Amino acid sequence: MQKIDSYNFSNKKAIIRVDFNVPLDENFNITDPTRINSAIPTIKKVLNDNGSVILMSHLGRPKASEEKFSLKHIIPYLSEVLGVEILFANDCIGEEAENLAKNLQAKQVLLLENLRFHPEEKKGDKDFAKQLSNLADVWINDAFGTAHRRHASTAVIAEYFSENKMFGYLMEKELSNIDKLLHKAERPFTAIMGGAKVSSKIEIIESLMKKVDNLIIGGGMTFTFVKAMGGNIGASLVEDDKLEIAREILTKAEKNNVKIHISTDAVIADNFANDANTKTTVVHEIPNGWMGLDIGSETEANFAKIINESKTILWNGPVGVFEMDSFAKGTESVAKAIVDSTENGAFSLVGGGDSVAAANKFNIVDKLSYVSTGGGALLEYIEGKELPGVAAVRA
Ligand code: AMP
């Protein structure tokens, strides 16, 4: 398998699948450029070798060609961070893209318009992938966020680059950090699973059950577990069709010797709003009409103790509605405990959109061992599934 670091891109055209799916405000300003920044080392490597770069990405979920999902909005920022002019093709395939690619000189960068303006991208259409491949000599996959999708640009295109294909630096870093967590975890290994729903986390919880010593459960899914155990949860978020699965998870954990830690107290509110009336109660005695929106201080202390005693930590999902300041304290305390533990030598990996947003909100991104750019891709890789975007490079 080719490695980006030892590959010489001199006089080569590299087409790089990046994840430039950044959030934009109503004036098309980038509100969080993390994903673009993460791809810069790979782009610079090709340029420094005297190669030329063709960038392809998706942005948002367009139904057809839509101005608000155009990648041209990111040109000013990209040009600024790379310090070069960015050429732009208004369509990712076709004559204009072909001519621009053909005439591309060493150290030049060409950005292609949103791949998802063509439905063929998500369908993994072979002919579409071939047209993209014709633009370049080498394919680099550096889009971890979409590696769990078998799309034309993330996987199918590999067929047209038998030897000249590789991971970019970001993909290499993602895979080595997650592999470390999966295969070289020092114990105790603690996973903190939060977020809204159990349903989106069942598979990952089941697979973690074979790996971790402690499973901390927080966030909205807490209440499905509490109800499954016979507690009163008032108006808290619940998935009534998942009560049986919650019970099964609890039984399985006992069998596997995994300690499950669920909140003992909760900050409850009479309304899903930052200015709602609030109080703290035991988690299984929430009055009617009230909902649990954060962990209470007893739970904060319990969770912090477990996290501080851990040598490996995986954090996915906030333990409360951290977007509202009134219910952010629990998530902040979990974040702080992870930082403390990391400072004491633990390996901490944080991933999944909302935990990364929380890590950003509490300014701790630099104090964690690794922050993954993947949401679904991260979870599927941990679940042990083969990611098409990874398999395509390794094949
Ligand atoms: P997920 O995408 O499943 O990780 O869910 C993240 C979302 O879960 C965040 O937007 C949180 O506000 C939300 N969340 C966390 N705790 C709760 C809770 N107790 N009740 C309702 N939503 C919650």
PDB file of N, CA and C in Angstrom, residues 146-192:
ATOM      1  N   THR A 146     -16.835  10.696   5.714  1.00  0.00           N
ATOM      2  CA  THR A 146     -17.698   9.974   4.768  1.00  0.00           C
ATOM      3  C   THR A 146     -17.153   8.587   4.418  1.00  0.00           C
ATOM      4  N   ALA A 147     -16.187   8.112   5.204  1.00  0.00           N
ATOM      5  CA  ALA A 147     -15.543   6.832   4.885  1.00  0.00           C
ATOM      6  C   ALA A 147     -16.492   5.641   5.058  1.00  0.00           C
ATOM      7  N   HIS A 148     -17.604   5.858   5.782  1.00  0.00           N
ATOM      8  CA  HIS A 148     -18.553   4.750   5.968  1.00  0.00           C
ATOM      9  C   HIS A 148     -19.577   4.695   4.831  1.00  0.00           C
ATOM     10  N   ARG A 149     -19.392   5.537   3.834  1.00  0.00           N
ATOM     11  CA  ARG A 149     -20.311   5.537   2.690  1.00  0.00           C
ATOM     12  C   ARG A 149     -19.607   4.987   1.448  1.00  0.00           C
ATOM     13  N   ARG A 150     -20.328   4.172   0.694  1.00  0.00           N
ATOM     14  CA  ARG A 150     -19.752   3.659  -0.553  1.00  0.00           C
ATOM     15  C   ARG A 150     -20.204   4.566  -1.690  1.00  0.00           C
ATOM     16  N   HIS A 151     -19.633   5.764  -1.709  1.00  0.00           N
ATOM     17  CA  HIS A 151     -19.988   6.721  -2.748  1.00  0.00           C
ATOM     18  C   HIS A 151     -18.936   6.681  -3.865  1.00  0.00           C
ATOM     19  N   ALA A 152     -19.275   7.350  -4.978  1.00  0.00           N
ATOM     20  CA  ALA A 152     -18.360   7.322  -6.126  1.00  0.00           C
ATOM     21  C   ALA A 152     -16.981   7.851  -5.743  1.00  0.00           C
ATOM     22  N   SER A 153     -16.932   8.981  -5.044  1.00  0.00           N
ATOM     23  CA  SER A 153     -15.641   9.621  -4.764  1.00  0.00           C
ATOM     24  C   SER A 153     -14.934   9.060  -3.540  1.00  0.00           C
ATOM     25  N   THR A 154     -15.679   8.350  -2.687  1.00  0.00           N
ATOM     26  CA  THR A 154     -15.065   7.863  -1.447  1.00  0.00           C
ATOM     27  C   THR A 154     -14.579   6.423  -1.552  1.00  0.00           C
ATOM     28  N   ALA A 155     -15.093   5.681  -2.525  1.00  0.00           N
ATOM     29  CA  ALA A 155     -14.738   4.262  -2.604  1.00  0.00           C
ATOM     30  C   ALA A 155     -14.652   3.746  -4.044  1.00  0.00           C
ATOM     31  N   VAL A 156     -15.717   3.978  -4.826  1.00  0.00           N
ATOM     32  CA  VAL A 156     -15.794   3.365  -6.159  1.00  0.00           C
ATOM     33  C   VAL A 156     -14.638   3.822  -7.052  1.00  0.00           C
ATOM     34  N   ILE A 157     -14.245   5.063  -6.919  1.00  0.00           N
ATOM     35  CA  ILE A 157     -13.166   5.641  -7.737  1.00  0.00           C
ATOM     36  C   ILE A 157     -11.860   4.849  -7.616  1.00  0.00           C
ATOM     37  N   ALA A 158     -11.686   4.151  -6.488  1.00  0.00           N
ATOM     38  CA  ALA A 158     -10.441   3.403  -6.250  1.00  0.00           C
ATOM     39  C   ALA A 158     -10.154   2.404  -7.366  1.00  0.00           C
ATOM     40  N   GLU A 159     -11.232   1.890  -7.984  1.00  0.00           N
ATOM     41  CA  GLU A 159     -11.055   0.900  -9.057  1.00  0.00           C
ATOM     42  C   GLU A 159     -10.202   1.426 -10.202  1.00  0.00           C
ATOM     43  N   TYR A 160     -10.143   2.737 -10.351  1.00  0.00           N
ATOM     44  CA  TYR A 160      -9.423   3.319 -11.492  1.00  0.00           C
ATOM     45  C   TYR A 160      -8.014   3.774 -11.126  1.00  0.00           C
ATOM     46  N   PHE A 161      -7.597   3.474  -9.911  1.00  0.00           N
ATOM     47  CA  PHE A 161      -6.224   3.814  -9.505  1.00  0.00           C
ATOM     48  C   PHE A 161      -5.598   2.577  -8.859  1.00  0.00           C
ATOM     49  N   SER A 162      -5.224   1.605  -9.660  1.00  0.00           N
ATOM     50  CA  SER A 162      -4.810   0.337  -9.071  1.00  0.00           C
ATOM     51  C   SER A 162      -3.684   0.509  -8.044  1.00  0.00           C
ATOM     52  N   GLU A 163      -2.631   1.217  -8.413  1.00  0.00           N
ATOM     53  CA  GLU A 163      -1.506   1.399  -7.495  1.00  0.00           C
ATOM     54  C   GLU A 163      -1.533   2.765  -6.819  1.00  0.00           C
ATOM     55  N   ASN A 164      -1.938   3.759  -7.599  1.00  0.00           N
ATOM     56  CA  ASN A 164      -1.783   5.137  -7.131  1.00  0.00           C
ATOM     57  C   ASN A 164      -2.956   5.617  -6.294  1.00  0.00           C
ATOM     58  N   LYS A 165      -3.096   5.010  -5.148  1.00  0.00           N
ATOM     59  CA  LYS A 165      -4.160   5.417  -4.220  1.00  0.00           C
ATOM     60  C   LYS A 165      -3.616   5.296  -2.801  1.00  0.00           C
ATOM     61  N   MET A 166      -4.088   6.151  -1.941  1.00  0.00           N
ATOM     62  CA  MET A 166      -3.570   6.146  -0.556  1.00  0.00           C
ATOM     63  C   MET A 166      -4.473   6.970   0.360  1.00  0.00           C
ATOM     64  N   PHE A 167      -4.231   6.823   1.676  1.00  0.00           N
ATOM     65  CA  PHE A 167      -4.897   7.687   2.643  1.00  0.00           C
ATOM     66  C   PHE A 167      -4.149   9.002   2.719  1.00  0.00           C
ATOM     67  N   GLY A 168      -4.867  10.072   3.043  1.00  0.00           N
ATOM     68  CA  GLY A 168      -4.214  11.326   3.390  1.00  0.00           C
ATOM     69  C   GLY A 168      -3.812  11.285   4.861  1.00  0.00           C
ATOM     70  N   TYR A 169      -3.126  12.339   5.304  1.00  0.00           N
ATOM     71  CA  TYR A 169      -2.641  12.359   6.694  1.00  0.00           C
ATOM     72  C   TYR A 169      -3.777  12.279   7.715  1.00  0.00           C
ATOM     73  N   LEU A 170      -4.894  12.942   7.400  1.00  0.00           N
ATOM     74  CA  LEU A 170      -6.002  12.938   8.372  1.00  0.00           C
ATOM     75  C   LEU A 170      -6.559  11.524   8.552  1.00  0.00           C
ATOM     76  N   MET A 171      -6.795  10.848   7.435  1.00  0.00           N
ATOM     77  CA  MET A 171      -7.302   9.475   7.505  1.00  0.00           C
ATOM     78  C   MET A 171      -6.316   8.589   8.263  1.00  0.00           C
ATOM     79  N   GLU A 172      -5.029   8.734   7.981  1.00  0.00           N
ATOM     80  CA  GLU A 172      -4.027   7.917   8.682  1.00  0.00           C
ATOM     81  C   GLU A 172      -4.107   8.150  10.184  1.00  0.00           C
ATOM     82  N   LYS A 173      -4.240   9.429  10.553  1.00  0.00           N
ATOM     83  CA  LYS A 173      -4.267   9.792  11.971  1.00  0.00           C
ATOM     84  C   LYS A 173      -5.540   9.254  12.643  1.00  0.00           C
ATOM     85  N   GLU A 174      -6.662   9.391  11.954  1.00  0.00           N
ATOM     86  CA  GLU A 174      -7.929   8.896  12.502  1.00  0.00           C
ATOM     87  C   GLU A 174      -7.816   7.389  12.768  1.00  0.00           C
ATOM     88  N   LEU A 175      -7.355   6.665  11.744  1.00  0.00           N
ATOM     89  CA  LEU A 175      -7.333   5.210  11.859  1.00  0.00           C
ATOM     90  C   LEU A 175      -6.352   4.757  12.933  1.00  0.00           C
ATOM     91  N   SER A 176      -5.185   5.403  13.018  1.00  0.00           N
ATOM     92  CA  SER A 176      -4.227   4.931  14.019  1.00  0.00           C
ATOM     93  C   SER A 176      -4.707   5.249  15.430  1.00  0.00           C
ATOM     94  N   ASN A 177      -5.381   6.386  15.613  1.00  0.00           N
ATOM     95  CA  ASN A 177      -5.886   6.702  16.957  1.00  0.00           C
ATOM     96  C   ASN A 177      -7.038   5.790  17.363  1.00  0.00           C
ATOM     97  N   ILE A 178      -7.925   5.502  16.427  1.00  0.00           N
ATOM     98  CA  ILE A 178      -9.050   4.625  16.791  1.00  0.00           C
ATOM     99  C   ILE A 178      -8.545   3.191  16.986  1.00  0.00           C
ATOM    100  N   ASP A 179      -7.569   2.782  16.157  1.00  0.00           N
ATOM    101  CA  ASP A 179      -6.998   1.444  16.341  1.00  0.00           C
ATOM    102  C   ASP A 179      -6.343   1.321  17.716  1.00  0.00           C
ATOM    103  N   LYS A 180      -5.715   2.395  18.140  1.00  0.00           N
ATOM    104  CA  LYS A 180      -5.091   2.385  19.468  1.00  0.00           C
ATOM    105  C   LYS A 180      -6.156   2.132  20.542  1.00  0.00           C
ATOM    106  N   LEU A 181      -7.255   2.811  20.396  1.00  0.00           N
ATOM    107  CA  LEU A 181      -8.357   2.666  21.345  1.00  0.00           C
ATOM    108  C   LEU A 181      -8.926   1.236  21.319  1.00  0.00           C
ATOM    109  N   LEU A 182      -9.040   0.687  20.115  1.00  0.00           N
ATOM    110  CA  LEU A 182      -9.681  -0.617  19.975  1.00  0.00           C
ATOM    111  C   LEU A 182      -8.764  -1.779  20.331  1.00  0.00           C
ATOM    112  N   HIS A 183      -7.491  -1.627  19.999  1.00  0.00           N
ATOM    113  CA  HIS A 183      -6.608  -2.792  20.116  1.00  0.00           C
ATOM    114  C   HIS A 183      -5.525  -2.660  21.178  1.00  0.00           C
ATOM    115  N   LYS A 184      -5.262  -1.432  21.609  1.00  0.00           N
ATOM    116  CA  LYS A 184      -4.172  -1.304  22.590  1.00  0.00           C
ATOM    117  C   LYS A 184      -4.642  -0.540  23.823  1.00  0.00           C
ATOM    118  N   ALA A 185      -5.912  -0.660  24.132  1.00  0.00           N
ATOM    119  CA  ALA A 185      -6.464   0.124  25.244  1.00  0.00           C
ATOM    120  C   ALA A 185      -5.895  -0.344  26.575  1.00  0.00           C
ATOM    121  N   GLU A 186      -5.338   0.625  27.310  1.00  0.00           N
ATOM    122  CA  GLU A 186      -4.925   0.321  28.690  1.00  0.00           C
ATOM    123  C   GLU A 186      -6.161   0.344  29.559  1.00  0.00           C
ATOM    124  N   ARG A 187      -6.214  -0.466  30.572  1.00  0.00           N
ATOM    125  CA  ARG A 187      -7.396  -0.548  31.435  1.00  0.00           C
ATOM    126  C   ARG A 187      -7.193   0.196  32.730  1.00  0.00           C
ATOM    127  N   PRO A 188      -8.240   0.651  33.347  1.00  0.00           N
ATOM    128  CA  PRO A 188      -9.641   0.550  32.926  1.00  0.00           C
ATOM    129  C   PRO A 188      -9.976   1.405  31.699  1.00  0.00           C
ATOM    130  N   PHE A 189     -10.856   0.860  30.866  1.00  0.00           N
ATOM    131  CA  PHE A 189     -11.340   1.517  29.653  1.00  0.00           C
ATOM    132  C   PHE A 189     -12.782   1.935  29.928  1.00  0.00           C
ATOM    133  N   THR A 190     -13.031   3.240  29.801  1.00  0.00           N
ATOM    134  CA  THR A 190     -14.367   3.770  30.078  1.00  0.00           C
ATOM    135  C   THR A 190     -14.942   4.455  28.847  1.00  0.00           C
ATOM    136  N   ALA A 191     -16.163   4.096  28.503  1.00  0.00           N
ATOM    137  CA  ALA A 191     -16.856   4.800  27.415  1.00  0.00           C
ATOM    138  C   ALA A 191     -17.977   5.632  28.010  1.00  0.00           C
ATOM    139  N   ILE A 192     -18.057   6.875  27.583  1.00  0.00           N
ATOM    140  CA  ILE A 192     -19.144   7.745  28.025  1.00  0.00           C
ATOM    141  C   ILE A 192     -20.060   7.969  26.834  1.00  0.00           C
TER     142      ILE A 192
END
